[in-house]
């Protein structure tokens, strides 16, 4: 909401704009109509940035390239920022051979960054097998990485299951992935150290796991799906395994004829989908508890996957229930399930004008994608009957299911605020039922990159059509730290512990207000000037609360300035 108009708020707004103009140069702030919001450009990079990653220390890495080689002289990672001008600086990281750490190969576990290095050898002009390699590295900023695990070279292609092509799944202080050590290959667990990286033993002697597709964590176990073969290397189809979180051993839960296309956890169970080749569509299955085996809940059909956010976008989880889209004789609708046929029911909406089904269910969903939780509700976006994307929220009840915005994508939350793409512009609402405001005119891409750190929203956008994309940060000013309570956030306050002053345009340590009061300009005095000529600098007069225009006697109080 807008602040009340008052002298204090007007002064704070004016100071913010002035400080931003000084600190950011041509990166002027983009102000929304709501004066509680401030959007600032953080970078002026060429090539333009293309990826953001939250890293330890509540900072964000800004990447400028993936695997492409259009800019061979540019680092893959360019900047690191805490969201302030003074906290934005260049950064680099590389593998020991000097090759760059690419943004798509970087992830975080706890307070540490990790990266995957892949390369190939062999082949050549006369043919011969190609050998593909991969290694797990721990990353230090502005330094070379440390190798933790080297995988034995294997023949095949980069889609081969013999090297970990997908980034590890991180649960707590452990990461899980598929890898090979020496002549052995299989599911791996790592605590981020070389000594703590090992293969998880398989407890079924007649079955091997030769590829892993995805992981899910329940209260007691880690589940994963993958390709199953026997020791004669004959394919057995696909499997669902589970292991303790310590990786003591992986037990085969069930073999399956098709690749599981989603895997999520809800309570002590996992849910996943399998294509039904004989009947068509996609089936929803569950597994978990103390028993082995899988249970088919219902036959469900989903829309074209190219419109999903990966396969994980098919299923959402809230309060130990899974949410999904199911096509039946009445159309495509939103459902939820607790893992039992009786607990598998459609979601109804309180606003009958927004619910397209005859019984107030969310029916006729042309496309359905994306899940985010906020204030005890599951957020999702859908496009009913080829209408524009809508942003919805549900807690699984009829009264708690409603539309948030006529157009909304990529929701992200920070404290009590919800950010989303409201039509190629960043929008912000306070709470689940708050009205949305457009934060700035910065234009977003079709699939914007939103990242939250320090309760600030970082995103990529451009100031005008055809302009290069750059990194921006959005502040919600009432929640920014303000130690002296003067209405100016500390990061923009040159004197964060003195409520009388906020500006220092020339950076000389003297408040602009003080200089203008005594001299009428910002050029006469600085930290080392002595206007009265008595040996006491103007800066000392400011610290001591004295007039810089008068001659003052030295006393013991000035001694610290000469130490």
Coordinates of C-alpha atoms in Angstrom, one line a residue:
X1 CA 0.0 0.0 0.0
X2 CA 1.1 3.6 -0.5
X3 CA 2.4 5.4 2.5
X4 CA 0.6 8.3 4.0
X5 CA 1.7 11.6 2.4
X6 CA 3.7 13.5 5.0
X7 CA 6.7 15.7 5.2
X8 CA 8.8 12.9 6.4
X9 CA 7.8 10.5 3.7
X10 CA 8.1 13.2 1.0
X11 CA 11.7 13.9 2.3
X12 CA 12.5 10.2 2.3
X13 CA 11.3 9.7 -1.2
X14 CA 13.3 12.7 -2.5
X15 CA 16.4 11.5 -0.7
X16 CA 16.0 8.0 -2.2
X17 CA 15.8 9.4 -5.7
X18 CA 18.8 11.7 -5.2
X19 CA 21.0 9.1 -3.6
X20 CA 20.1 6.6 -6.4
X21 CA 21.0 9.1 -9.0
X22 CA 24.4 9.6 -7.4
X23 CA 25.2 6.0 -6.5
X24 CA 23.9 4.4 -9.7
X25 CA 24.9 7.1 -12.3
X26 CA 22.9 6.4 -15.4
X27 CA 21.2 3.4 -13.7
X28 CA 18.4 5.5 -12.4
X29 CA 15.8 3.9 -10.2
X30 CA 12.5 2.8 -11.8
X31 CA 9.8 3.8 -9.4
X32 CA 6.3 2.4 -9.4
X33 CA 3.2 4.4 -8.5
X34 CA 3.5 2.7 -5.1
X35 CA 6.2 4.6 -3.3
X36 CA 7.0 1.6 -1.1
X37 CA 8.7 -0.1 -4.0
X38 CA 12.0 0.7 -5.7
X39 CA 13.5 -1.1 -8.7
X40 CA 17.2 -0.5 -9.5
X41 CA 19.4 -1.8 -12.3
X42 CA 22.5 -3.5 -11.0
X43 CA 24.5 -4.3 -14.1
X44 CA 25.6 -2.9 -17.5
X45 CA 27.1 -6.1 -18.9
X46 CA 28.1 -7.1 -22.5
X47 CA 27.3 -9.9 -23.2
X48 CA 24.1 -9.5 -21.3
X49 CA 23.4 -11.7 -18.3
X50 CA 21.3 -14.8 -18.7
X51 CA 21.1 -16.5 -15.3
X52 CA 20.7 -15.8 -11.6
X53 CA 21.7 -18.1 -8.7
X54 CA 21.2 -17.5 -5.0
X55 CA 24.5 -18.4 -3.2
X56 CA 25.7 -18.5 0.4
X57 CA 25.8 -15.2 2.2
X58 CA 22.4 -14.2 0.9
X59 CA 24.0 -13.0 -2.3
X60 CA 23.2 -13.6 -6.0
X61 CA 25.5 -14.7 -8.8
X62 CA 24.9 -13.1 -12.2
X63 CA 25.8 -15.4 -15.1
X64 CA 26.5 -14.1 -18.7
X65 CA 26.7 -17.4 -20.7
X66 CA 25.9 -21.0 -20.6
X67 CA 27.7 -23.5 -22.9
X68 CA 27.8 -21.3 -25.9
X69 CA 31.1 -20.0 -27.2
X70 CA 30.0 -16.7 -28.7
X71 CA 32.1 -14.9 -26.0
X72 CA 35.1 -17.0 -25.4
X73 CA 37.0 -14.3 -23.6
X74 CA 34.2 -13.6 -21.2
X75 CA 33.8 -15.4 -17.8
X76 CA 30.8 -17.6 -17.4
X77 CA 29.9 -15.9 -14.2
X78 CA 30.4 -12.1 -14.2
X79 CA 29.1 -10.5 -11.0
X80 CA 28.0 -11.2 -7.5
X81 CA 25.7 -8.9 -5.6
X82 CA 23.8 -8.4 -2.3
X83 CA 21.4 -6.1 -4.0
X84 CA 23.3 -2.9 -3.3
X85 CA 25.6 -0.9 -5.5
X86 CA 28.5 -1.1 -3.0
X87 CA 27.8 -4.9 -2.7
X88 CA 27.9 -5.6 -6.4
X89 CA 31.3 -6.7 -7.7
X90 CA 33.0 -8.8 -10.4
X91 CA 33.5 -12.5 -9.7
X92 CA 35.2 -15.4 -11.3
X93 CA 35.6 -19.1 -10.8
X94 CA 37.3 -21.8 -12.8
X95 CA 38.3 -25.4 -12.8
X96 CA 42.0 -26.3 -12.2
X97 CA 42.6 -26.6 -15.9
X98 CA 41.4 -23.0 -16.5
X99 CA 38.1 -23.9 -18.1
X100 CA 35.1 -21.9 -16.8
X101 CA 32.5 -23.0 -14.4
X102 CA 29.3 -22.7 -16.4
X103 CA 26.1 -21.4 -14.7
X104 CA 23.9 -24.4 -15.7
X105 CA 26.5 -26.7 -14.0
X106 CA 26.4 -24.9 -10.7
X107 CA 24.3 -25.6 -7.6
X108 CA 24.2 -24.9 -3.9
X109 CA 24.1 -27.1 -0.8
X110 CA 24.0 -25.3 2.5
X111 CA 26.7 -22.6 2.6
X112 CA 28.8 -24.1 -0.2
X113 CA 28.7 -24.0 -4.0
X114 CA 29.4 -27.1 -6.2
X115 CA 29.9 -27.6 -9.9
X116 CA 30.0 -30.4 -12.4
X117 CA 32.7 -30.6 -15.0
X118 CA 32.2 -32.7 -18.1
X119 CA 34.6 -33.3 -21.0
X120 CA 35.4 -35.9 -23.7
X121 CA 38.5 -37.6 -25.0
X122 CA 39.2 -40.0 -27.9
X123 CA 37.7 -40.0 -31.3
X124 CA 39.9 -38.0 -33.6
X125 CA 40.1 -37.7 -37.4
X126 CA 40.3 -41.5 -37.9
X127 CA 37.4 -42.4 -35.6
X128 CA 37.6 -44.5 -32.6
X129 CA 35.5 -44.5 -29.4
X130 CA 34.8 -41.3 -27.5
X131 CA 35.2 -41.3 -23.8
X132 CA 33.1 -39.1 -21.6
X133 CA 34.2 -37.9 -18.2
X134 CA 32.6 -36.1 -15.3
X135 CA 33.9 -34.8 -12.0
X136 CA 32.3 -33.2 -8.9
X137 CA 34.0 -30.0 -7.7
X138 CA 33.6 -27.7 -4.7
X139 CA 33.6 -24.1 -5.8
X140 CA 35.3 -21.1 -4.2
X141 CA 34.6 -17.6 -5.5
X142 CA 37.5 -15.9 -7.2
X143 CA 39.5 -19.1 -7.0
X144 CA 40.0 -22.5 -8.7
X145 CA 37.6 -25.3 -7.7
X146 CA 38.6 -28.4 -5.7
X147 CA 37.9 -31.8 -7.2
X148 CA 36.0 -34.1 -4.9
X149 CA 35.2 -37.0 -7.2
X150 CA 36.4 -38.2 -10.6
X151 CA 34.3 -40.6 -12.6
X152 CA 35.9 -43.3 -14.7
X153 CA 35.8 -42.5 -18.5
X154 CA 33.0 -44.4 -20.3
X155 CA 32.2 -44.8 -24.0
X156 CA 28.8 -43.6 -25.2
X157 CA 27.2 -40.2 -25.7
X158 CA 26.6 -37.3 -23.4
X159 CA 23.1 -38.7 -22.9
X160 CA 24.7 -41.9 -21.6
X161 CA 23.7 -42.8 -18.1
X162 CA 27.3 -43.5 -17.2
X163 CA 28.0 -39.9 -16.2
X164 CA 25.8 -37.6 -14.1
X165 CA 24.2 -35.3 -16.7
X166 CA 21.5 -34.0 -14.3
X167 CA 22.6 -31.9 -11.4
X168 CA 22.4 -33.7 -8.0
X169 CA 19.3 -33.6 -5.9
X170 CA 20.0 -31.8 -2.6
X171 CA 18.2 -32.7 0.6
X172 CA 19.5 -31.1 3.8
X173 CA 23.2 -31.6 4.1
X174 CA 23.4 -34.4 1.5
X175 CA 23.4 -34.6 -2.3
X176 CA 22.3 -37.6 -4.4
X177 CA 23.1 -38.3 -8.0
X178 CA 24.2 -41.1 -10.4
X179 CA 27.9 -41.7 -10.8
X180 CA 30.6 -44.1 -11.5
X181 CA 33.7 -44.8 -9.4
X182 CA 36.3 -47.2 -10.8
X183 CA 34.4 -50.1 -12.3
X184 CA 31.3 -49.6 -10.2
X185 CA 28.4 -47.3 -11.1
X186 CA 25.1 -46.5 -9.4
X187 CA 23.3 -44.1 -7.1
X188 CA 25.7 -41.9 -5.1
X189 CA 25.6 -39.9 -1.9
X190 CA 27.9 -37.0 -0.9
X191 CA 28.3 -34.7 2.0
X192 CA 30.3 -32.3 -0.1
X193 CA 33.7 -33.8 0.8
X194 CA 35.8 -36.3 -1.1
X195 CA 35.8 -38.7 1.8
X196 CA 32.0 -38.5 2.2
X197 CA 31.3 -39.2 -1.5
X198 CA 30.4 -42.9 -2.3
X199 CA 28.1 -45.2 -4.1
X200 CA 25.0 -46.4 -2.3
X201 CA 24.9 -50.3 -2.4
X202 CA 21.9 -51.9 -4.0
X203 CA 20.2 -54.5 -1.9
X204 CA 18.6 -56.6 -4.7
X205 CA 21.4 -58.8 -6.0
X206 CA 19.7 -59.5 -9.4
X207 CA 19.0 -55.9 -10.3
X208 CA 21.3 -53.0 -11.3
X209 CA 20.4 -49.3 -11.6
X210 CA 22.1 -47.9 -14.7
X211 CA 20.6 -44.4 -14.8
X212 CA 18.6 -42.2 -12.5
X213 CA 16.0 -39.7 -13.6
X214 CA 14.8 -38.0 -10.4
X215 CA 14.7 -38.1 -6.6
X216 CA 12.2 -37.3 -3.9
X217 CA 12.6 -37.1 -0.1
X218 CA 10.1 -38.3 2.5
X219 CA 10.4 -38.2 6.3
X220 CA 12.4 -41.4 6.4
X221 CA 13.7 -42.2 2.9
X222 CA 15.1 -41.0 -0.4
X223 CA 13.2 -42.4 -3.4
X224 CA 14.6 -42.4 -6.9
X225 CA 13.5 -43.6 -10.3
X226 CA 15.8 -45.0 -12.9
X227 CA 16.7 -47.6 -15.6
X228 CA 16.9 -51.2 -14.4
X229 CA 19.0 -54.0 -15.8
X230 CA 20.0 -57.4 -14.6
X231 CA 23.7 -58.4 -14.4
X232 CA 23.6 -59.9 -17.9
X233 CA 22.9 -56.3 -19.0
X234 CA 19.4 -57.1 -20.2
X235 CA 16.9 -54.3 -19.7
X236 CA 14.2 -54.9 -17.0
X237 CA 12.4 -51.6 -17.8
X238 CA 12.4 -49.0 -15.1
X239 CA 12.4 -49.1 -11.4
X240 CA 11.5 -47.2 -8.2
X241 CA 14.1 -47.5 -5.4
X242 CA 14.3 -46.2 -1.9
X243 CA 17.2 -45.7 0.5
X244 CA 17.7 -44.4 4.0
X245 CA 18.9 -40.8 4.1
X246 CA 22.3 -42.0 5.2
X247 CA 22.6 -44.1 2.0
X248 CA 23.0 -47.4 3.8
X249 CA 21.4 -49.4 1.0
X250 CA 18.9 -49.0 -1.8
X251 CA 15.9 -51.4 -2.0
X252 CA 13.9 -51.9 -5.2
X253 CA 10.3 -50.9 -4.5
X254 CA 8.9 -52.0 -7.9
X255 CA 9.7 -52.5 -11.6
X256 CA 7.7 -50.4 -14.1
X257 CA 7.2 -50.7 -17.9
X258 CA 7.5 -47.0 -18.6
X259 CA 9.7 -44.0 -17.5
X260 CA 8.1 -42.2 -14.5
X261 CA 7.4 -38.7 -15.7
X262 CA 7.1 -37.0 -12.3
X263 CA 8.1 -37.9 -8.7
X264 CA 7.1 -35.8 -5.7
X265 CA 6.7 -36.6 -2.0
X266 CA 3.7 -35.9 0.3
X267 CA 4.0 -37.0 3.9
X268 CA 5.6 -40.5 4.0
X269 CA 4.5 -41.3 0.5
X270 CA 5.7 -40.5 -3.0
X271 CA 3.6 -39.9 -6.1
X272 CA 4.6 -40.3 -9.7
X273 CA 3.0 -40.6 -13.2
X274 CA 3.4 -43.3 -15.8
X275 CA 2.2 -43.3 -19.4
X276 CA -0.5 -45.9 -20.0
X277 CA 0.5 -47.2 -23.4
X278 CA -2.4 -49.7 -23.8
X279 CA -5.2 -47.4 -22.7
X280 CA -3.7 -44.0 -23.4
X281 CA -3.2 -41.1 -21.1
X282 CA -1.2 -41.0 -17.9
X283 CA -1.8 -42.9 -14.7
X284 CA -1.1 -41.6 -11.2
X285 CA 0.7 -43.9 -8.8
X286 CA 1.8 -43.8 -5.1
X287 CA 4.2 -45.8 -3.0
X288 CA 5.5 -45.5 0.6
X289 CA 4.9 -46.4 4.1
X290 CA 6.3 -49.7 5.4
X291 CA 5.2 -51.8 2.4
X292 CA 6.9 -52.3 -1.0
X293 CA 5.1 -52.1 -4.3
X294 CA 3.1 -49.3 -6.0
X295 CA -0.6 -48.4 -6.2
X296 CA -2.4 -46.9 -9.1
X297 CA -4.8 -44.1 -7.9
X298 CA -6.7 -43.1 -11.0
X299 CA -6.2 -42.7 -14.7
X300 CA -5.2 -39.1 -15.4
X301 CA -4.3 -37.4 -18.6
X302 CA -2.1 -34.3 -18.9
X303 CA -1.6 -31.8 -21.6
X304 CA 1.5 -31.5 -23.9
X305 CA 4.6 -31.5 -21.7
X306 CA 6.3 -28.8 -23.7
X307 CA 4.2 -26.4 -21.8
X308 CA 5.1 -27.8 -18.4
X309 CA 7.9 -26.5 -16.2
X310 CA 9.8 -29.7 -16.6
X311 CA 8.0 -32.9 -15.5
X312 CA 7.9 -31.8 -11.9
X313 CA 5.4 -29.1 -13.0
X314 CA 2.7 -31.9 -13.4
X315 CA 2.3 -32.5 -9.7
X316 CA 2.1 -30.1 -6.8
X317 CA 2.1 -30.9 -3.0
X318 CA 0.4 -29.2 -0.1
X319 CA -0.4 -30.5 3.4
X320 CA 0.6 -34.1 2.5
X321 CA -1.7 -34.2 -0.5
X322 CA -0.7 -34.2 -4.2
X323 CA -2.5 -31.9 -6.7
X324 CA -2.8 -32.7 -10.4
X325 CA -4.9 -32.3 -13.5
X326 CA -7.2 -35.2 -14.5
X327 CA -9.1 -35.5 -17.7
X328 CA -12.4 -37.3 -17.4
X329 CA -15.7 -37.4 -19.4
X330 CA -16.6 -33.8 -18.3
X331 CA -13.2 -32.3 -19.2
X332 CA -9.9 -31.4 -17.8
X333 CA -10.0 -30.5 -14.1
X334 CA -7.8 -29.8 -11.0
X335 CA -7.8 -32.6 -8.4
X336 CA -6.1 -33.5 -5.2
X337 CA -5.3 -36.9 -3.6
X338 CA -4.1 -38.2 -0.2
X339 CA -3.1 -41.5 -1.8
X340 CA -6.4 -43.3 -1.5
X341 CA -9.2 -43.5 -4.1
X342 CA -11.7 -42.0 -1.6
X343 CA -9.4 -39.1 -0.9
X344 CA -9.0 -38.3 -4.6
X345 CA -11.4 -35.5 -5.3
X346 CA -11.8 -32.5 -7.6
X347 CA -11.1 -28.9 -6.4
X348 CA -14.0 -26.5 -6.4
X349 CA -13.8 -22.7 -6.5
X350 CA -15.7 -20.3 -4.3
X351 CA -16.3 -17.9 -7.2
X352 CA -18.7 -19.7 -9.5
X353 CA -18.1 -17.1 -12.3
X354 CA -14.4 -18.2 -12.4
X355 CA -15.1 -21.9 -12.2
X356 CA -15.9 -23.3 -15.6
X357 CA -17.3 -26.6 -14.5
X358 CA -21.0 -27.2 -13.9
X359 CA -20.3 -28.1 -10.3
X360 CA -17.9 -25.2 -9.6
X361 CA -14.8 -27.3 -10.4
X362 CA -11.9 -25.8 -12.2
X363 CA -12.7 -27.3 -15.6
X364 CA -11.6 -26.8 -19.1
X365 CA -8.0 -26.1 -18.4
X366 CA -6.2 -25.7 -21.7
X367 CA -2.8 -25.5 -20.1
X368 CA -1.8 -26.0 -16.5
X369 CA 1.7 -25.5 -15.0
X370 CA 3.7 -24.3 -12.1
X371 CA 3.5 -24.7 -8.3
X372 CA 4.6 -22.4 -5.5
X373 CA 3.4 -22.3 -1.9
X374 CA 2.5 -19.0 -0.2
X375 CA 0.6 -18.4 3.1
X376 CA -0.6 -22.0 3.4
X377 CA -1.9 -22.2 -0.2
X378 CA -0.6 -23.7 -3.4
X379 CA -0.2 -21.2 -6.2
X380 CA -0.6 -22.3 -9.8
X381 CA -1.3 -20.8 -13.2
X382 CA -3.7 -22.1 -15.7
X383 CA -5.1 -21.0 -19.1
X384 CA -8.8 -22.0 -19.3
X385 CA -10.2 -22.3 -22.8
X386 CA -7.2 -20.6 -24.4
X387 CA -7.7 -17.5 -22.3
X388 CA -4.6 -15.6 -21.0
X389 CA -2.6 -17.2 -18.2
X390 CA -4.3 -16.7 -14.8
X391 CA -2.7 -17.0 -11.4
X392 CA -4.7 -19.0 -8.8
X393 CA -4.4 -20.1 -5.2
X394 CA -5.9 -23.0 -3.4
X395 CA -5.7 -24.6 0.1
X396 CA -7.7 -27.6 -1.1
X397 CA -11.1 -26.2 0.0
X398 CA -13.8 -24.5 -2.0
X399 CA -13.7 -21.3 0.0
X400 CA -9.9 -21.2 -0.2
X401 CA -9.6 -21.5 -4.0
X402 CA -9.7 -18.3 -6.0
X403 CA -8.0 -16.4 -8.8
X404 CA -5.3 -13.9 -7.8
X405 CA -4.7 -12.2 -11.1
X406 CA -6.0 -12.3 -14.6
X407 CA -2.5 -12.7 -15.8
X408 CA 0.3 -14.1 -13.7
X409 CA 3.4 -16.3 -14.1
X410 CA 6.5 -17.3 -12.1
X411 CA 5.3 -16.5 -8.6
X412 CA 7.9 -15.9 -5.9
X413 CA 7.4 -15.0 -2.3
X414 CA 9.5 -12.9 0.1
X415 CA 8.1 -12.5 3.6
X416 CA 4.5 -11.3 3.3
X417 CA 4.9 -10.2 -0.4
X418 CA 4.2 -12.1 -3.5
X419 CA 5.9 -11.2 -6.8
X420 CA 4.9 -12.4 -10.2
X421 CA 5.1 -11.6 -13.9
X422 CA 1.8 -9.7 -14.5
X423 CA 2.2 -9.3 -18.2
X424 CA 5.9 -8.7 -19.0
X425 CA 6.1 -6.5 -15.9
X426 CA 6.9 -7.3 -12.3
X427 CA 3.9 -7.1 -10.0
X428 CA 3.7 -7.3 -6.2
X429 CA 0.9 -8.0 -3.8
X430 CA 0.8 -7.9 0.0
X431 CA -0.5 -11.1 1.3
X432 CA -2.6 -13.7 -0.6
X433 CA -5.6 -11.4 -1.0
X434 CA -3.8 -8.1 -1.5
X435 CA -4.3 -6.1 -4.7
X436 CA -1.4 -6.3 -7.1
X437 CA 0.6 -3.2 -8.2
X438 CA 3.0 -2.9 -11.1
X439 CA 6.5 -2.3 -9.6
X440 CA 8.3 -0.8 -12.6
X441 CA 8.2 -0.5 -16.4
X442 CA 11.1 -2.8 -16.8
X443 CA 10.2 -5.4 -19.5
X444 CA 10.4 -9.2 -18.7
X445 CA 11.2 -12.0 -21.1
X446 CA 8.7 -14.7 -21.9
X447 CA 10.1 -16.9 -19.2
X448 CA 11.6 -14.5 -16.6
X449 CA 14.3 -15.5 -14.2
X450 CA 13.2 -14.6 -10.6
X451 CA 15.4 -15.1 -7.6
X452 CA 14.9 -14.1 -3.9
X453 CA 17.7 -13.2 -1.5
X454 CA 17.8 -10.9 1.5
X455 CA 14.0 -10.6 1.0
X456 CA 14.7 -8.8 -2.2
X457 CA 13.6 -9.9 -5.7
X458 CA 16.3 -10.2 -8.3
X459 CA 15.3 -10.5 -11.9
X460 CA 16.5 -10.0 -15.5
X461 CA 14.8 -7.5 -17.8
X462 CA 15.2 -4.7 -20.2
X463 CA 14.3 -1.0 -20.0
X464 CA 12.9 -0.9 -23.6
X465 CA 12.1 -3.1 -26.5
X466 CA 15.3 -4.1 -28.2
X467 CA 17.5 -3.1 -25.3
X468 CA 20.0 -5.6 -23.8
X469 CA 18.8 -7.6 -20.9
X470 CA 20.3 -6.6 -17.5
X471 CA 20.0 -7.6 -13.8
X472 CA 17.6 -5.7 -11.6
X473 CA 16.7 -5.7 -7.9
X474 CA 13.3 -4.8 -6.4
X475 CA 13.1 -3.5 -2.9
X476 CA 10.1 -3.2 -0.6
X477 CA 11.3 -0.2 1.4
X478 CA 9.3 -0.6 4.6
X479 CA 11.1 -3.9 5.3
X480 CA 14.6 -2.7 4.5
X481 CA 16.9 -2.1 7.5
X482 CA 16.9 1.5 8.7
X483 CA 19.0 1.8 11.9
X484 CA 18.5 5.5 12.5
X485 CA 14.8 5.5 11.6
X486 CA 15.0 8.4 9.2
X487 CA 13.0 6.7 6.5
X488 CA 16.1 6.1 4.3
X489 CA 17.2 2.4 4.1
X490 CA 20.7 1.8 5.4
X491 CA 22.0 0.7 2.0
X492 CA 21.2 4.1 0.6
X493 CA 22.0 6.1 3.7
X494 CA 25.5 7.7 3.8
X495 CA 25.0 8.2 7.5
X496 CA 22.9 5.2 8.6
X497 CA 23.4 5.9 12.3
X498 CA 22.5 9.6 12.2
X499 CA 18.9 10.5 11.6
X500 CA 19.8 14.1 10.7
X501 CA 21.7 13.2 7.6
X502 CA 21.4 10.8 4.6
X503 CA 23.2 12.3 1.6
X504 CA 26.8 12.6 0.7
X505 CA 26.8 13.2 -3.0
X506 CA 30.5 14.0 -3.4
X507 CA 31.6 11.2 -1.0
X508 CA 33.8 13.4 1.2
X509 CA 32.3 12.2 4.5
X510 CA 30.4 15.5 5.0
X511 CA 26.6 15.5 4.8
X512 CA 25.3 17.5 1.9
X513 CA 22.8 19.1 4.2
X514 CA 25.6 20.3 6.5
X515 CA 27.7 21.6 3.6
X516 CA 24.8 23.5 2.1
X517 CA 23.9 25.0 5.5
X518 CA 27.4 26.4 6.2
X519 CA 28.8 27.0 2.7
X520 CA 25.9 27.0 0.3
X521 CA 27.6 24.5 -2.0
X522 CA 29.3 21.1 -2.0
X523 CA 32.6 22.2 -3.4
X524 CA 34.1 24.5 -0.6
X525 CA 34.6 21.9 2.1
X526 CA 35.7 18.3 2.2
X527 CA 37.3 15.8 4.6
X528 CA 40.7 17.6 4.6
X529 CA 39.7 21.3 4.1
X530 CA 40.2 23.9 6.8
X531 CA 38.0 26.9 5.9
X532 CA 38.9 28.9 9.1
X533 CA 42.6 28.2 8.8
X534 CA 43.1 27.3 12.5
X535 CA 44.3 23.8 11.9
X536 CA 41.0 22.2 12.7
X537 CA 39.6 20.6 9.6
X538 CA 36.0 21.1 8.5
X539 CA 35.4 17.4 9.0
X540 CA 36.5 17.7 12.6
X541 CA 34.1 20.7 13.0
X542 CA 31.3 18.5 11.7
X543 CA 32.1 15.6 14.1
X544 CA 32.3 18.0 17.1
X545 CA 29.2 19.9 16.2
X546 CA 31.1 23.2 15.7
X547 CA 30.8 26.0 13.2
X548 CA 33.5 25.6 10.5
X549 CA 33.4 29.3 9.9
X550 CA 34.8 30.2 13.3
X551 CA 38.2 29.8 14.9
X552 CA 38.2 27.3 17.7
X553 CA 40.7 26.6 20.5
X554 CA 42.2 23.1 20.5
X555 CA 41.5 20.9 23.5
X556 CA 41.9 17.4 24.6
X557 CA 38.7 16.5 22.8
X558 CA 40.5 16.9 19.4
X559 CA 43.4 14.6 20.4
X560 CA 41.9 11.4 18.9
X561 CA 41.9 13.0 15.4
X562 CA 45.7 13.2 15.5
X563 CA 46.4 9.7 16.7

